[in-house]
Amino acid sequence: EDLEAIIKESRRVCIPGGVLLLEHGYHQGHDVRFLLSSYNYQYVKTDRDLAGHERVSYGYLMTRSSE
């Protein structure tokens, strides 16, 4: 719920072309990518840490929200 709130609210302050990076638990990559896509972030990806666990997901906001 916290990550979803951050993703949702970031649409109001992120400039077009900006990127939102979120560090998360190793088991949350799929869900975070889904949330980023659901809030119209594009080019969504997840990077792994040195142990090979999904750790940071990010996406680009191409247009600012009118919400």
mmCIF file with all atom_site columns, C-alpha atoms in Angstrom:
data_model
loop_
_atom_site.group_PDB
_atom_site.id
_atom_site.type_symbol
_atom_site.label_atom_id
_atom_site.label_alt_id
_atom_site.label_comp_id
_atom_site.label_asym_id
_atom_site.label_entity_id
_atom_site.label_seq_id
_atom_site.pdbx_PDB_ins_code
_atom_site.Cartn_x
_atom_site.Cartn_y
_atom_site.Cartn_z
_atom_site.occupancy
_atom_site.B_iso_or_equiv
_atom_site.pdbx_formal_charge
_atom_site.auth_seq_id
_atom_site.auth_comp_id
_atom_site.auth_asym_id
_atom_site.auth_atom_id
_atom_site.pdbx_PDB_model_num
ATOM 1  C CA . GLU A 1 1  ? 0.000  0.000   0.000   1.00 0.00 ? 1  GLU A CA 1
ATOM 2  C CA . ASP A 1 2  ? 2.835  2.415   0.788   1.00 0.00 ? 2  ASP A CA 1
ATOM 3  C CA . LEU A 1 3  ? 4.540  1.902   -2.559  1.00 0.00 ? 3  LEU A CA 1
ATOM 4  C CA . GLU A 1 4  ? 1.249  2.376   -4.382  1.00 0.00 ? 4  GLU A CA 1
ATOM 5  C CA . ALA A 1 5  ? 0.650  5.665   -2.539  1.00 0.00 ? 5  ALA A CA 1
ATOM 6  C CA . ILE A 1 6  ? 4.142  6.880   -3.514  1.00 0.00 ? 6  ILE A CA 1
ATOM 7  C CA . ILE A 1 7  ? 3.592  5.912   -7.163  1.00 0.00 ? 7  ILE A CA 1
ATOM 8  C CA . LYS A 1 8  ? 0.167  7.554   -7.287  1.00 0.00 ? 8  LYS A CA 1
ATOM 9  C CA . GLU A 1 9  ? 1.250  10.810  -5.622  1.00 0.00 ? 9  GLU A CA 1
ATOM 10 C CA . SER A 1 10 ? 4.462  11.060  -7.633  1.00 0.00 ? 10 SER A CA 1
ATOM 11 C CA . ARG A 1 11 ? 2.409  11.695  -10.770 1.00 0.00 ? 11 ARG A CA 1
ATOM 12 C CA . ARG A 1 12 ? 1.487  15.137  -9.394  1.00 0.00 ? 12 ARG A CA 1
ATOM 13 C CA . VAL A 1 13 ? 5.070  16.294  -8.848  1.00 0.00 ? 13 VAL A CA 1
ATOM 14 C CA . CYS A 1 14 ? 7.189  14.406  -11.370 1.00 0.00 ? 14 CYS A CA 1
ATOM 15 C CA . ILE A 1 15 ? 7.968  16.383  -14.505 1.00 0.00 ? 15 ILE A CA 1
ATOM 16 C CA . PRO A 1 16 ? 7.282  14.823  -17.924 1.00 0.00 ? 16 PRO A CA 1
ATOM 17 C CA . GLY A 1 17 ? 10.236 12.632  -18.845 1.00 0.00 ? 17 GLY A CA 1
ATOM 18 C CA . GLY A 1 18 ? 11.133 12.191  -15.176 1.00 0.00 ? 18 GLY A CA 1
ATOM 19 C CA . VAL A 1 19 ? 11.908 8.831   -13.669 1.00 0.00 ? 19 VAL A CA 1
ATOM 20 C CA . LEU A 1 20 ? 10.642 7.323   -10.429 1.00 0.00 ? 20 LEU A CA 1
ATOM 21 C CA . LEU A 1 21 ? 12.951 4.799   -8.759  1.00 0.00 ? 21 LEU A CA 1
ATOM 22 C CA . LEU A 1 22 ? 11.695 2.628   -5.920  1.00 0.00 ? 22 LEU A CA 1
ATOM 23 C CA . GLU A 1 23 ? 13.787 0.385   -3.727  1.00 0.00 ? 23 GLU A CA 1
ATOM 24 C CA . HIS A 1 24 ? 11.742 -2.579  -2.528  1.00 0.00 ? 24 HIS A CA 1
ATOM 25 C CA . GLY A 1 25 ? 11.893 -6.025  -1.023  1.00 0.00 ? 25 GLY A CA 1
ATOM 26 C CA . TYR A 1 26 ? 13.367 -8.798  -3.159  1.00 0.00 ? 26 TYR A CA 1
ATOM 27 C CA . HIS A 1 27 ? 9.940  -10.396 -3.605  1.00 0.00 ? 27 HIS A CA 1
ATOM 28 C CA . GLN A 1 28 ? 8.081  -7.223  -4.656  1.00 0.00 ? 28 GLN A CA 1
ATOM 29 C CA . GLY A 1 29 ? 9.491  -6.570  -8.144  1.00 0.00 ? 29 GLY A CA 1
ATOM 30 C CA . HIS A 1 30 ? 6.557  -8.002  -10.073 1.00 0.00 ? 30 HIS A CA 1
ATOM 31 C CA . ASP A 1 31 ? 3.987  -6.082  -8.025  1.00 0.00 ? 31 ASP A CA 1
ATOM 32 C CA . VAL A 1 32 ? 5.898  -2.788  -8.251  1.00 0.00 ? 32 VAL A CA 1
ATOM 33 C CA . ARG A 1 33 ? 6.267  -3.127  -12.038 1.00 0.00 ? 33 ARG A CA 1
ATOM 34 C CA . PHE A 1 34 ? 2.530  -3.792  -12.262 1.00 0.00 ? 34 PHE A CA 1
ATOM 35 C CA . LEU A 1 35 ? 1.742  -0.689  -10.182 1.00 0.00 ? 35 LEU A CA 1
ATOM 36 C CA . LEU A 1 36 ? 4.077  1.530   -12.198 1.00 0.00 ? 36 LEU A CA 1
ATOM 37 C CA . SER A 1 37 ? 2.456  0.346   -15.424 1.00 0.00 ? 37 SER A CA 1
ATOM 38 C CA . SER A 1 38 ? -1.024 0.781   -13.928 1.00 0.00 ? 38 SER A CA 1
ATOM 39 C CA . TYR A 1 39 ? -0.251 4.440   -13.237 1.00 0.00 ? 39 TYR A CA 1
ATOM 40 C CA . ASN A 1 40 ? 0.972  4.959   -16.814 1.00 0.00 ? 40 ASN A CA 1
ATOM 41 C CA . TYR A 1 41 ? 4.698  4.903   -16.185 1.00 0.00 ? 41 TYR A CA 1
ATOM 42 C CA . GLN A 1 42 ? 6.538  3.682   -19.269 1.00 0.00 ? 42 GLN A CA 1
ATOM 43 C CA . TYR A 1 43 ? 9.735  1.743   -19.928 1.00 0.00 ? 43 TYR A CA 1
ATOM 44 C CA . VAL A 1 44 ? 9.243  0.014   -16.582 1.00 0.00 ? 44 VAL A CA 1
ATOM 45 C CA . LYS A 1 45 ? 12.165 -2.159  -15.459 1.00 0.00 ? 45 LYS A CA 1
ATOM 46 C CA . THR A 1 46 ? 13.660 -3.766  -12.376 1.00 0.00 ? 46 THR A CA 1
ATOM 47 C CA . ASP A 1 47 ? 17.352 -4.022  -11.554 1.00 0.00 ? 47 ASP A CA 1
ATOM 48 C CA . ARG A 1 48 ? 18.877 -6.705  -9.373  1.00 0.00 ? 48 ARG A CA 1
ATOM 49 C CA . ASP A 1 49 ? 21.248 -6.341  -6.445  1.00 0.00 ? 49 ASP A CA 1
ATOM 50 C CA . LEU A 1 50 ? 24.634 -8.073  -6.231  1.00 0.00 ? 50 LEU A CA 1
ATOM 51 C CA . ALA A 1 51 ? 22.980 -11.209 -4.855  1.00 0.00 ? 51 ALA A CA 1
ATOM 52 C CA . GLY A 1 52 ? 20.726 -11.382 -7.921  1.00 0.00 ? 52 GLY A CA 1
ATOM 53 C CA . HIS A 1 53 ? 17.517 -10.320 -6.164  1.00 0.00 ? 53 HIS A CA 1
ATOM 54 C CA . GLU A 1 54 ? 15.116 -7.838  -7.741  1.00 0.00 ? 54 GLU A CA 1
ATOM 55 C CA . ARG A 1 55 ? 15.693 -4.711  -5.668  1.00 0.00 ? 55 ARG A CA 1
ATOM 56 C CA . VAL A 1 56 ? 14.981 -1.441  -7.554  1.00 0.00 ? 56 VAL A CA 1
ATOM 57 C CA . SER A 1 57 ? 12.135 -0.845  -9.995  1.00 0.00 ? 57 SER A CA 1
ATOM 58 C CA . TYR A 1 58 ? 11.624 2.269   -12.046 1.00 0.00 ? 58 TYR A CA 1
ATOM 59 C CA . GLY A 1 59 ? 9.604  3.822   -14.809 1.00 0.00 ? 59 GLY A CA 1
ATOM 60 C CA . TYR A 1 60 ? 9.443  7.058   -16.787 1.00 0.00 ? 60 TYR A CA 1
ATOM 61 C CA . LEU A 1 61 ? 6.518  9.463   -16.582 1.00 0.00 ? 61 LEU A CA 1
ATOM 62 C CA . MET A 1 62 ? 5.953  10.793  -20.067 1.00 0.00 ? 62 MET A CA 1
ATOM 63 C CA . THR A 1 63 ? 2.964  13.070  -19.297 1.00 0.00 ? 63 THR A CA 1
ATOM 64 C CA . ARG A 1 64 ? 1.971  14.785  -16.083 1.00 0.00 ? 64 ARG A CA 1
ATOM 65 C CA . SER A 1 65 ? -1.246 13.687  -14.418 1.00 0.00 ? 65 SER A CA 1
ATOM 66 C CA . SER A 1 66 ? -4.204 16.019  -14.414 1.00 0.00 ? 66 SER A CA 1
ATOM 67 C CA . GLU A 1 67 ? -5.410 14.505  -11.111 1.00 0.00 ? 67 GLU A CA 1
#
